[in-house]
Tab-separated table of C-alpha atoms in Angstrom:
chain	number	residue	atom	x	y	z
A	1	MET	CA	0.115	-0.008	0.152
A	2	ALA	CA	0.728	3.630	-0.703
A	3	ALA	CA	2.567	5.708	2.165
A	4	PRO	CA	0.317	8.206	3.569
A	5	GLY	CA	0.277	11.185	1.344
A	6	GLU	CA	2.005	9.149	-1.061
A	7	GLU	CA	-0.832	9.896	-4.111
A	8	GLN	CA	0.164	13.585	-3.929
A	9	ASP	CA	3.979	12.971	-4.410
A	10	VAL	CA	5.041	13.091	-8.096
A	11	MET	CA	8.382	11.471	-7.051
A	12	ALA	CA	6.547	8.266	-6.217
A	13	ARG	CA	5.019	7.706	-9.453
A	14	TYR	CA	6.282	6.778	-12.884
A	15	ARG	CA	6.516	9.749	-15.329
A	16	SER	CA	7.331	9.839	-18.716
A	17	PRO	CA	10.836	11.385	-19.122
A	18	LEU	CA	9.388	12.533	-22.633
A	19	VAL	CA	7.743	15.102	-20.585
A	20	SER	CA	9.453	15.392	-17.269
A	21	ARG	CA	12.959	15.612	-18.229
A	22	TYR	CA	12.999	16.242	-22.428
A	23	ALA	CA	10.295	17.512	-23.901
A	24	SER	CA	9.359	21.473	-24.533
A	25	ALA	CA	6.227	22.922	-22.468
A	26	GLU	CA	4.451	23.588	-25.733
A	27	MET	CA	4.565	20.230	-26.732
A	28	ALA	CA	4.087	18.724	-23.795
A	29	TYR	CA	0.883	21.033	-23.664
A	30	ASN	CA	-0.018	20.077	-26.868
A	31	PHE	CA	-0.802	15.931	-26.108
A	32	SER	CA	-1.869	17.237	-22.182
A	33	GLU	CA	-5.480	16.161	-20.992
A	34	ARG	CA	-6.505	20.137	-20.747
A	35	LYS	CA	-5.501	20.539	-24.480
A	36	LYS	CA	-7.542	17.272	-25.288
A	37	PHE	CA	-10.889	17.765	-23.239
A	38	SER	CA	-10.783	21.630	-24.252
A	39	THR	CA	-10.626	20.802	-27.646
A	40	TRP	CA	-13.625	18.583	-27.413
A	41	ARG	CA	-15.742	21.434	-25.971
A	42	ARG	CA	-15.058	23.518	-28.922
A	43	LEU	CA	-15.698	20.853	-31.289
A	44	TRP	CA	-19.016	20.342	-29.510
A	45	LEU	CA	-19.584	24.037	-29.552
A	46	TYR	CA	-18.470	24.214	-33.366
A	47	LEU	CA	-21.315	21.348	-34.059
A	48	ALA	CA	-23.915	23.321	-31.865
A	49	GLN	CA	-23.210	26.849	-33.605
A	50	ALA	CA	-23.379	24.935	-37.396
A	51	GLU	CA	-26.497	22.889	-36.408
A	52	LYS	CA	-28.221	26.405	-35.168
A	53	SER	CA	-26.984	28.105	-38.599
A	54	LEU	CA	-28.640	25.357	-40.517
A	55	GLY	CA	-32.454	25.442	-38.447
A	56	LEU	CA	-32.193	23.305	-35.629
A	57	SER	CA	-33.627	24.776	-32.569
A	58	ILE	CA	-30.980	25.673	-30.771
A	59	THR	CA	-30.718	29.247	-28.929
A	60	ASP	CA	-28.121	32.187	-28.591
A	61	GLU	CA	-28.396	31.096	-24.776
A	62	GLN	CA	-27.715	27.648	-25.136
A	63	ILE	CA	-24.582	28.824	-27.207
A	64	ARG	CA	-23.062	31.608	-25.110
A	65	GLU	CA	-23.194	29.007	-21.937
A	66	MET	CA	-20.938	26.574	-24.041
A	67	GLU	CA	-18.707	29.380	-25.020
A	68	ALA	CA	-18.292	30.424	-21.100
A	69	ASN	CA	-17.178	27.233	-20.061
A	70	LEU	CA	-15.060	25.950	-23.077
A	71	ASP	CA	-11.935	25.728	-20.143
A	72	ASN	CA	-14.155	25.290	-17.035
A	73	ILE	CA	-13.555	21.629	-16.964
A	74	ASP	CA	-14.196	19.720	-13.430
A	75	PHE	CA	-11.213	17.084	-13.988
A	76	LYS	CA	-12.542	15.262	-10.479
A	77	MET	CA	-16.012	14.811	-12.119
A	78	ALA	CA	-14.872	13.779	-15.456
A	79	ALA	CA	-13.015	11.191	-13.785
A	80	GLU	CA	-15.362	9.998	-11.687
A	81	GLU	CA	-18.078	10.098	-14.356
A	82	GLU	CA	-15.439	8.027	-16.444
A	83	LYS	CA	-14.918	5.262	-13.543
A	84	LYS	CA	-18.882	5.079	-13.417
A	85	LEU	CA	-19.724	5.087	-17.241
A	86	ARG	CA	-16.404	3.098	-18.286
A	87	HIS	CA	-16.988	5.385	-21.304
A	88	ASP	CA	-14.478	8.756	-21.830
A	89	VAL	CA	-16.749	10.627	-23.854
A	90	MET	CA	-19.885	10.311	-21.956
A	91	ALA	CA	-18.505	11.280	-18.932
A	92	HIS	CA	-17.031	14.727	-20.626
A	93	VAL	CA	-20.375	15.096	-22.030
A	94	HIS	CA	-21.701	14.809	-18.496
A	95	THR	CA	-19.319	17.031	-16.805
A	96	PHE	CA	-19.856	19.701	-19.613
A	97	ALA	CA	-23.570	19.558	-19.242
A	98	HIS	CA	-23.264	20.108	-15.572
A	99	CYS	CA	-21.907	23.397	-15.929
A	100	CYS	CA	-24.026	24.395	-19.241
A	101	PRO	CA	-27.587	22.917	-17.883
A	102	LYS	CA	-29.173	25.175	-20.440
A	103	ALA	CA	-27.193	23.367	-23.294
A	104	ALA	CA	-27.384	20.307	-21.994
A	105	ALA	CA	-29.897	18.556	-24.312
A	106	ILE	CA	-27.787	19.834	-27.220
A	107	ILE	CA	-24.451	18.960	-26.403
A	108	HIS	CA	-22.907	15.772	-28.716
A	109	LEU	CA	-26.188	16.189	-30.849
A	110	GLY	CA	-26.398	13.786	-33.419
A	111	ALA	CA	-22.631	12.680	-33.102
A	112	THR	CA	-20.417	9.544	-31.972
A	113	SER	CA	-17.312	9.485	-29.785
A	114	CYS	CA	-15.080	9.891	-32.788
A	115	TYR	CA	-16.385	13.320	-33.692
A	116	VAL	CA	-14.920	14.547	-30.688
A	117	GLY	CA	-11.508	12.007	-30.508
A	118	ASP	CA	-10.682	11.470	-34.094
A	119	ASN	CA	-11.245	15.311	-34.883
A	120	THR	CA	-9.207	16.438	-31.935
A	121	ASP	CA	-6.420	13.985	-32.568
A	122	LEU	CA	-6.115	15.584	-36.062
A	123	ILE	CA	-6.040	19.148	-34.421
A	124	VAL	CA	-3.412	18.113	-32.395
A	125	LEU	CA	-1.380	16.418	-35.302
A	126	ARG	CA	-1.548	19.487	-37.187
A	127	ASP	CA	-0.311	21.625	-34.056
A	128	GLY	CA	2.431	19.236	-33.449
A	129	PHE	CA	3.735	19.693	-36.675
A	130	ASN	CA	3.515	23.579	-36.553
A	131	LEU	CA	5.702	23.400	-33.085
A	132	LEU	CA	7.925	21.308	-34.958
A	133	LEU	CA	8.308	22.744	-38.282
A	134	PRO	CA	10.030	26.098	-36.997
A	135	LYS	CA	12.598	24.006	-34.554
A	136	LEU	CA	13.189	22.031	-37.774
A	137	ALA	CA	14.124	24.991	-39.723
A	138	ARG	CA	16.263	26.445	-37.041
A	139	VAL	CA	18.580	23.512	-36.700
A	140	ILE	CA	18.841	23.821	-40.613
A	141	SER	CA	19.577	27.750	-40.556
A	142	ARG	CA	22.358	27.031	-37.604
A	143	LEU	CA	23.591	24.242	-39.885
A	144	ALA	CA	23.894	26.501	-42.593
A	145	ASP	CA	25.615	29.104	-40.991
A	146	PHE	CA	28.108	26.656	-39.986
A	147	ALA	CA	28.140	25.385	-43.728
A	148	GLU	CA	28.800	28.319	-44.679
A	149	LYS	CA	31.623	29.643	-42.254
A	150	TYR	CA	33.754	26.215	-43.292
A	151	ALA	CA	32.646	26.056	-46.700
A	152	ASP	CA	36.571	26.318	-47.607
A	153	MET	CA	38.468	24.501	-45.217
A	154	PRO	CA	39.858	21.185	-46.321
A	155	ALA	CA	39.152	18.229	-44.505
A	156	LEU	CA	39.690	14.308	-44.969
A	157	GLY	CA	36.841	12.646	-46.478
A	158	PHE	CA	35.851	9.235	-45.545
A	159	THR	CA	34.354	5.969	-47.664
A	160	HIS	CA	33.753	2.968	-45.387
A	161	TYR	CA	35.069	4.862	-42.580
A	162	GLN	CA	38.447	4.700	-44.391
A	163	PRO	CA	40.755	7.925	-45.797
A	164	ALA	CA	39.156	9.327	-49.155
A	165	GLN	CA	39.252	12.272	-51.218
A	166	LEU	CA	39.308	15.337	-49.352
A	167	THR	CA	36.106	16.914	-48.805
A	168	THR	CA	35.379	20.262	-46.877
A	169	VAL	CA	34.022	20.720	-43.557
A	170	GLY	CA	31.305	22.796	-44.871
A	171	LYS	CA	30.591	20.632	-47.759
A	172	ARG	CA	29.942	17.209	-45.068
A	173	CYS	CA	27.921	19.602	-42.904
A	174	CYS	CA	25.636	20.447	-46.359
A	175	LEU	CA	24.993	16.386	-46.480
A	176	TRP	CA	23.435	16.725	-43.022
A	177	ILE	CA	21.391	19.727	-43.978
A	178	GLN	CA	20.117	18.142	-47.706
A	179	ASP	CA	18.557	15.444	-45.389
A	180	LEU	CA	17.041	17.812	-43.036
A	181	CYS	CA	15.505	19.969	-45.934
A	182	MET	CA	13.705	16.462	-47.333
A	183	ASP	CA	12.676	16.293	-43.636
A	184	LEU	CA	11.412	19.639	-43.930
A	185	GLN	CA	9.383	19.355	-47.014
A	186	ASN	CA	8.348	15.867	-45.606
A	187	LEU	CA	6.555	17.291	-42.401
A	188	GLU	CA	5.649	20.555	-44.608
A	189	ARG	CA	3.482	17.899	-46.778
A	190	ALA	CA	2.166	15.620	-43.833
A	191	ARG	CA	0.863	18.227	-41.938
A	192	ASP	CA	-0.665	19.943	-45.248
A	193	ASP	CA	-2.226	16.885	-46.319
A	194	LEU	CA	-4.281	16.222	-43.285
A	195	ARG	CA	-7.788	16.589	-43.439
A	196	PHE	CA	-10.463	16.993	-40.944
A	197	ARG	CA	-12.553	13.668	-39.782
A	198	GLY	CA	-15.884	16.234	-40.071
A	199	VAL	CA	-19.248	15.264	-39.234
A	200	LYS	CA	-19.556	11.872	-40.184
A	201	GLY	CA	-21.862	9.996	-37.647
A	202	THR	CA	-21.616	6.360	-36.396
A	203	THR	CA	-20.040	4.306	-39.124
A	204	GLY	CA	-19.326	7.321	-41.401
A	205	THR	CA	-22.785	7.598	-43.392
A	206	GLN	CA	-24.029	10.672	-41.639
A	207	ALA	CA	-27.196	8.684	-41.077
A	208	SER	CA	-28.056	10.687	-37.864
A	209	PHE	CA	-27.155	14.021	-39.384
A	210	LEU	CA	-29.691	13.116	-42.153
A	211	GLN	CA	-32.534	12.321	-39.683
A	212	LEU	CA	-31.745	15.652	-37.870
A	213	PHE	CA	-32.111	17.852	-41.043
A	214	GLU	CA	-35.027	15.513	-42.498
A	215	GLY	CA	-33.462	14.058	-45.335
A	216	ASP	CA	-32.048	17.293	-46.696
A	217	HIS	CA	-28.545	16.331	-48.059
A	218	SER	CA	-27.348	19.735	-48.739
A	219	LYS	CA	-27.771	20.484	-45.001
A	220	VAL	CA	-25.827	17.766	-43.765
A	221	GLU	CA	-23.009	18.695	-46.443
A	222	GLU	CA	-22.993	21.745	-45.346
A	223	LEU	CA	-22.822	20.980	-41.786
A	224	ASP	CA	-19.569	18.907	-42.284
A	225	ARG	CA	-18.263	21.924	-44.338
A	226	LEU	CA	-19.261	24.773	-41.776
A	227	VAL	CA	-17.644	22.612	-38.665
A	228	THR	CA	-14.193	21.741	-40.780
A	229	GLU	CA	-13.850	25.589	-41.732
A	230	LYS	CA	-14.353	26.216	-37.925
A	231	ALA	CA	-11.681	23.787	-36.774
A	232	GLY	CA	-9.303	25.292	-39.299
A	233	PHE	CA	-9.043	22.915	-41.742
A	234	LYS	CA	-9.514	23.531	-45.231
A	235	ARG	CA	-10.902	19.750	-46.371
A	236	ALA	CA	-12.578	17.049	-44.747
A	237	TYR	CA	-12.364	13.097	-45.810
A	238	MET	CA	-15.157	12.549	-48.104
A	239	VAL	CA	-15.595	8.974	-46.615
A	240	THR	CA	-14.880	7.751	-43.311
A	241	GLY	CA	-15.965	4.578	-41.113
A	242	GLN	CA	-16.374	5.396	-37.635
A	243	THR	CA	-12.706	6.878	-37.466
A	244	TYR	CA	-10.472	8.754	-40.113
A	245	SER	CA	-8.336	5.781	-41.856
A	246	ARG	CA	-5.667	4.723	-39.259
A	247	LYS	CA	-3.541	5.068	-42.703
A	248	VAL	CA	-3.208	8.638	-41.653
A	249	ASP	CA	-1.567	7.783	-38.779
A	250	ILE	CA	1.252	6.210	-40.525
A	251	GLY	CA	2.038	8.442	-42.658
A	252	VAL	CA	2.178	11.408	-39.904
A	253	LEU	CA	4.845	8.874	-37.846
A	254	ALA	CA	6.750	7.877	-40.965
A	255	VAL	CA	7.539	11.559	-41.431
A	256	LEU	CA	8.872	11.720	-38.007
A	257	ALA	CA	10.606	8.313	-38.090
A	258	SER	CA	12.500	9.337	-41.249
A	259	LEU	CA	13.602	12.775	-39.256
A	260	GLY	CA	14.759	10.401	-36.376
A	261	ALA	CA	17.181	8.906	-39.054
A	262	SER	CA	18.220	11.939	-40.316
A	263	ILE	CA	19.331	13.256	-36.604
A	264	HIS	CA	20.391	9.403	-35.710
A	265	LYS	CA	22.997	10.056	-38.839
A	266	ILE	CA	23.997	13.445	-38.066
A	267	CYS	CA	24.744	12.722	-34.625
A	268	THR	CA	26.691	9.755	-35.300
A	269	ASP	CA	29.001	11.590	-37.615
A	270	ILE	CA	29.492	14.306	-34.888
A	271	ARG	CA	30.470	11.307	-32.352
A	272	LEU	CA	32.966	10.038	-34.787
A	273	LEU	CA	34.199	13.279	-35.480
A	274	ALA	CA	34.797	14.010	-31.676
A	275	ASN	CA	36.474	10.509	-31.592
A	276	LEU	CA	38.891	12.127	-34.276
A	277	LYS	CA	39.323	15.392	-32.038
A	278	GLU	CA	38.379	17.335	-35.101
A	279	ILE	CA	34.822	18.728	-34.261
A	280	GLU	CA	33.137	18.487	-30.689
A	281	GLU	CA	29.691	19.267	-29.624
A	282	PRO	CA	29.591	22.364	-26.955
A	283	PHE	CA	30.718	21.310	-23.534
A	284	GLU	CA	29.787	23.519	-20.554
A	285	LYS	CA	32.294	24.887	-18.183
A	286	ASP	CA	31.520	22.817	-15.117
A	287	GLN	CA	30.014	19.623	-17.356
A	288	ILE	CA	31.587	16.400	-16.447
A	289	GLY	CA	32.339	13.791	-18.901
A	290	SER	CA	33.202	10.790	-16.896
A	291	SER	CA	32.755	10.040	-13.047
A	292	ALA	CA	35.364	7.988	-13.212
A	293	MET	CA	37.930	9.923	-15.912
A	294	PRO	CA	38.221	13.285	-15.400
A	295	TYR	CA	39.708	14.354	-18.624
A	296	LYS	CA	36.649	12.636	-20.862
A	297	ARG	CA	34.341	14.874	-23.048
A	298	ASN	CA	31.798	12.711	-24.050
A	299	PRO	CA	29.286	13.701	-27.066
A	300	MET	CA	26.336	13.228	-24.306
A	301	ARG	CA	23.722	15.724	-26.840
A	302	SER	CA	24.370	13.769	-29.840
A	303	GLU	CA	24.205	10.326	-28.082
A	304	ARG	CA	21.121	11.581	-26.335
A	305	CYS	CA	19.605	12.428	-29.604
A	306	CYS	CA	20.794	8.916	-31.102
A	307	SER	CA	19.288	7.135	-28.017
A	308	LEU	CA	15.727	9.081	-28.522
A	309	ALA	CA	16.070	9.140	-32.589
A	310	ARG	CA	16.129	5.160	-32.108
A	311	HIS	CA	12.727	5.001	-30.374
A	312	LEU	CA	11.259	7.552	-32.775
A	313	MET	CA	12.009	5.302	-35.472
A	314	THR	CA	10.474	2.497	-33.969
A	315	LEU	CA	7.195	3.977	-33.295
A	316	VAL	CA	5.821	3.833	-37.384
A	317	MET	CA	5.566	-0.091	-36.248
A	318	ASP	CA	2.457	0.975	-34.246
A	319	PRO	CA	0.349	2.694	-37.143
A	320	LEU	CA	1.483	0.126	-39.472
A	321	GLN	CA	-0.181	-2.637	-37.520
A	322	THR	CA	-2.962	-0.681	-36.259
A	323	ALA	CA	-3.672	0.335	-39.626
A	324	ALA	CA	-3.766	-3.605	-41.218
A	325	VAL	CA	-5.948	-4.785	-38.184
A	326	GLN	CA	-8.847	-2.309	-38.225
A	327	TRP	CA	-12.080	-4.642	-38.947
A	328	PHE	CA	-15.013	-2.997	-41.099
A	329	GLU	CA	-15.717	0.436	-39.666
A	330	ARG	CA	-13.630	0.378	-36.938
A	331	THR	CA	-12.372	-1.738	-33.648
A	332	LEU	CA	-11.384	-0.453	-30.166
A	333	ASP	CA	-8.266	-1.987	-29.988
A	334	ASP	CA	-6.310	1.481	-31.704
A	335	SER	CA	-7.252	3.647	-29.239
A	336	ALA	CA	-4.980	2.790	-26.274
A	337	ASN	CA	-2.186	2.231	-28.819
A	338	ARG	CA	-2.674	5.567	-30.364
A	339	ARG	CA	-2.652	7.314	-26.709
A	340	VAL	CA	0.793	6.216	-26.554
A	341	CYS	CA	2.507	6.064	-29.890
A	342	LEU	CA	1.486	9.088	-31.311
A	343	ALA	CA	2.285	11.624	-28.430
A	344	GLU	CA	5.420	9.942	-27.950
A	345	ALA	CA	6.600	10.297	-31.645
A	346	PHE	CA	6.114	14.310	-31.461
A	347	LEU	CA	7.274	14.467	-28.018
A	348	THR	CA	10.306	12.651	-29.147
A	349	ALA	CA	10.880	14.650	-32.274
A	350	ASP	CA	10.493	17.742	-30.023
A	351	ILE	CA	13.277	16.776	-27.937
A	352	ILE	CA	16.039	15.635	-30.505
A	353	LEU	CA	15.326	18.844	-32.580
A	354	SER	CA	15.697	20.817	-29.453
A	355	THR	CA	18.815	19.246	-28.614
A	356	LEU	CA	20.138	19.358	-31.937
A	357	GLN	CA	19.606	22.785	-32.214
A	358	ASN	CA	21.891	23.192	-29.106
A	359	VAL	CA	24.575	21.077	-30.776
A	360	SER	CA	24.295	22.923	-33.882
A	361	GLU	CA	24.827	26.444	-32.178
A	362	GLY	CA	28.115	25.206	-30.121
A	363	LEU	CA	30.097	23.186	-32.770
A	364	VAL	CA	33.686	23.470	-31.861
A	365	VAL	CA	36.265	22.826	-34.963
A	366	TYR	CA	39.764	22.180	-34.549
A	367	PRO	CA	41.676	22.931	-37.608
A	368	LYS	CA	44.914	21.969	-36.179
A	369	VAL	CA	43.736	18.566	-35.531
A	370	ILE	CA	42.375	18.311	-39.161
A	371	GLU	CA	45.446	19.742	-41.046
A	372	ARG	CA	47.630	16.938	-39.144
A	373	ARG	CA	45.122	14.355	-40.533
A	374	ILE	CA	45.268	15.474	-44.072
A	375	ARG	CA	49.257	15.785	-43.738
A	376	GLN	CA	49.103	11.980	-42.956
A	377	GLU	CA	47.124	10.867	-45.748
A	378	LEU	CA	47.388	13.428	-48.715
A	379	PRO	CA	50.783	12.211	-49.759
A	380	PHE	CA	49.178	9.158	-50.643
A	381	MET	CA	46.546	10.795	-52.592
A	382	ALA	CA	48.901	12.852	-54.265
A	383	THR	CA	50.632	10.424	-56.242
A	384	GLU	CA	48.581	10.800	-59.384
A	385	ASN	CA	49.211	14.842	-59.564
A	386	ILE	CA	53.012	13.646	-58.678
A	387	ILE	CA	52.927	11.250	-61.797
A	388	MET	CA	51.309	13.817	-64.017
A	389	ALA	CA	53.912	16.365	-63.239
A	390	MET	CA	56.336	14.081	-63.952
A	391	VAL	CA	54.999	13.436	-67.388
A	392	LYS	CA	54.622	16.981	-68.184
A	393	ALA	CA	58.458	17.604	-67.045
A	394	GLY	CA	59.352	14.916	-69.683
A	395	GLY	CA	59.323	11.830	-67.753
A	396	ASN	CA	58.202	7.997	-68.246
A	397	ARG	CA	54.591	7.352	-66.857
A	398	GLN	CA	55.282	3.537	-66.200
A	399	ASP	CA	58.776	4.118	-64.808
A	400	CYS	CA	57.394	6.618	-62.901
A	401	HIS	CA	54.588	4.829	-61.555
A	402	GLU	CA	57.123	2.174	-60.179
A	403	LYS	CA	59.046	4.455	-58.272
A	404	ILE	CA	56.331	5.920	-56.912
A	405	ARG	CA	54.921	2.367	-56.033
A	406	VAL	CA	58.012	1.332	-54.241
A	407	LEU	CA	58.206	4.576	-52.053
A	408	SER	CA	54.701	4.543	-51.350
A	409	GLN	CA	54.932	1.061	-49.487
A	410	GLN	CA	58.008	1.588	-47.962
A	411	ALA	CA	55.841	5.175	-46.411
A	412	ALA	CA	53.357	2.795	-45.279
A	413	ALA	CA	55.404	0.397	-43.815
A	414	VAL	CA	56.855	2.977	-41.561
A	415	VAL	CA	53.317	4.418	-40.605
A	416	LYS	CA	51.442	0.740	-40.071
A	417	GLN	CA	54.457	-1.300	-38.753
A	418	GLU	CA	56.347	1.656	-36.885
A	419	GLY	CA	54.115	4.026	-35.820
A	420	GLY	CA	55.511	6.577	-37.299
A	421	ASP	CA	54.290	9.438	-39.697
A	422	ASN	CA	53.824	9.697	-43.242
A	423	ASP	CA	57.409	10.106	-44.827
A	424	PHE	CA	56.236	9.602	-48.515
A	425	ILE	CA	57.434	13.218	-49.536
A	426	ALA	CA	60.420	12.982	-47.760
A	427	ARG	CA	61.151	9.804	-49.640
A	428	VAL	CA	60.310	11.724	-52.857
A	429	ARG	CA	62.213	14.690	-52.065
A	430	ALA	CA	65.513	12.757	-51.580
A	431	ASP	CA	65.279	10.548	-54.757
A	432	PRO	CA	67.245	12.159	-57.616
A	433	TYR	CA	64.811	10.697	-60.106
A	434	PHE	CA	62.114	13.501	-59.133
A	435	SER	CA	64.289	16.545	-59.359
A	436	PRO	CA	62.379	17.986	-62.305
A	437	ILE	CA	59.552	18.632	-59.539
A	438	HIS	CA	60.956	19.251	-56.137
A	439	GLN	CA	59.935	22.757	-56.724
A	440	HIS	CA	56.609	21.940	-57.336
A	441	LEU	CA	55.735	19.787	-54.234
A	442	GLU	CA	54.423	22.304	-52.107
A	443	SER	CA	51.853	23.760	-54.761
A	444	LEU	CA	51.559	19.521	-55.749
A	445	LEU	CA	50.524	19.240	-52.139
A	446	ASP	CA	48.105	22.158	-51.310
A	447	PRO	CA	45.185	20.453	-49.819
A	448	SER	CA	42.316	23.118	-51.502
A	449	SER	CA	43.465	21.527	-55.170
A	450	PHE	CA	42.011	18.309	-53.941
A	451	THR	CA	38.561	19.615	-52.808
A	452	GLY	CA	37.029	19.909	-56.033
A	453	ARG	CA	34.000	21.777	-56.520
A	454	ALA	CA	32.870	21.688	-52.593
A	455	PRO	CA	33.142	25.122	-51.908
A	456	GLN	CA	31.185	25.972	-54.707
A	457	GLN	CA	28.690	22.911	-54.089
A	458	VAL	CA	28.093	24.666	-50.641
A	459	ALA	CA	27.691	28.186	-51.716
A	460	LYS	CA	25.168	27.190	-55.055
A	461	PHE	CA	23.238	24.658	-52.102
A	462	LEU	CA	22.751	27.060	-49.574
A	463	LYS	CA	21.537	30.092	-52.110
A	464	GLU	CA	19.349	28.095	-54.529
A	465	GLU	CA	17.820	25.563	-51.941
A	466	VAL	CA	18.623	25.957	-48.317
A	467	ARG	CA	17.666	29.631	-47.648
A	468	PRO	CA	14.637	30.001	-49.988
A	469	ALA	CA	13.093	26.774	-47.925
A	470	LEU	CA	13.546	28.674	-44.868
A	471	ILE	CA	11.865	32.276	-45.934
A	472	PRO	CA	8.592	30.996	-44.080
A	473	TYR	CA	10.168	30.298	-40.518
A	474	GLN	CA	12.440	33.609	-40.703
A	475	SER	CA	10.435	34.987	-37.706
A	476	LYS	CA	11.115	32.343	-35.709
A	477	MET	CA	14.489	31.743	-36.394
A	478	GLY	CA	15.772	33.662	-33.305
A	479	GLY	CA	17.063	32.330	-29.798
A	480	LYS	CA	19.354	29.629	-28.587
A	481	VAL	CA	18.379	26.540	-27.151
A	482	GLU	CA	20.052	26.205	-23.262
A	483	LEU	CA	19.273	22.687	-22.538
A	484	THR	CA	18.395	22.039	-18.331
A	485	LEU	CA	19.514	18.687	-18.639
């Protein structure tokens, strides 16, 4: 049994860390009970207003009474009613009616539970996207500034996590940005594709409303249109069962899962670069990297993003399976599952975006480390340039190739077997065969000559694709993110 007063102690009850530890107040509110049930009341108001405008016997006094009590919710009474009735919607119908006695007779008139349940879900999903999109745009903006700053800085590229041709720090960042720009488009599309369930009745046939309006199909259609408009949607689904198609939830969580994949990749790259000591995420003055190893600077923000992104990516499996097992016009086995997965997807996306913004606002670059790694690998990459220069100076390509093959293998042995530095260029300088190009070796080894069009690609990409995509969010670009945990 609980100790006296323990029911009042929030620390004695499990709380989702998505809310208690991570997510923003705005996103937590979006999926709160208060937002949910106040939206139910607004939907009952919209329905009554529309029914009144189309000729049903509903008075102005009843409408005013509902308007005055939209946020006057007795949650204790609603909980007691639900315990007695075993029905959440009817519990709130009774609770609303209790404070609106004059309107009690017309609350929920002609509607089914999914009128408030599903339509509220669609409003919350839309509002969730509207919270995420500016955050994603801010992340892209911060990374775009970083890419522009380091557009020309050569860095060792990797394929298979093995040294490859040079790239630039800014160009690598553009690979991250491009994925996030795709996510921005996908989230915008998913939000804009959302429709309202509207006023459809018990099995989606609108039979109850057709009866209310004595067989007048045009009034039923107008009722659907009016309520949809009042809720802020341009369109409603033309056909539904009792619920809107659960494939809608698949589309919503699929784009969030895709965002999770993008952020996981970005933060994995940052973690690998931190190991190489080329780039680090911000590290606070008093931050502790390890309880045992004081010198450590663990990339904990990037690790958090990866950890939560994995959870986000798995959540799309819930709506996939839910949509697959909906029988005919609906079954209730979707309800408990959706209470969890829809909220968790948006809450998780919210915190990983805030965390990635914090990371992107404080990325630390170590140019000397980057230069040193280039010096270790560039001599081997320069062999083709050396061969071409020797041929231009009158040498034989095959003879030159053999000379370089021998010297490069000797240098590789020093690196791999002796743990020494790459001395390939020193060997070239010491070999009289290469005397015709000794004076040109410095220019042949200039790292900027190995980055191709990377700087130009960065400039063009940022100007033509990234900055234009951010224009709708310009007014919301300000402010840095300070993480409390």
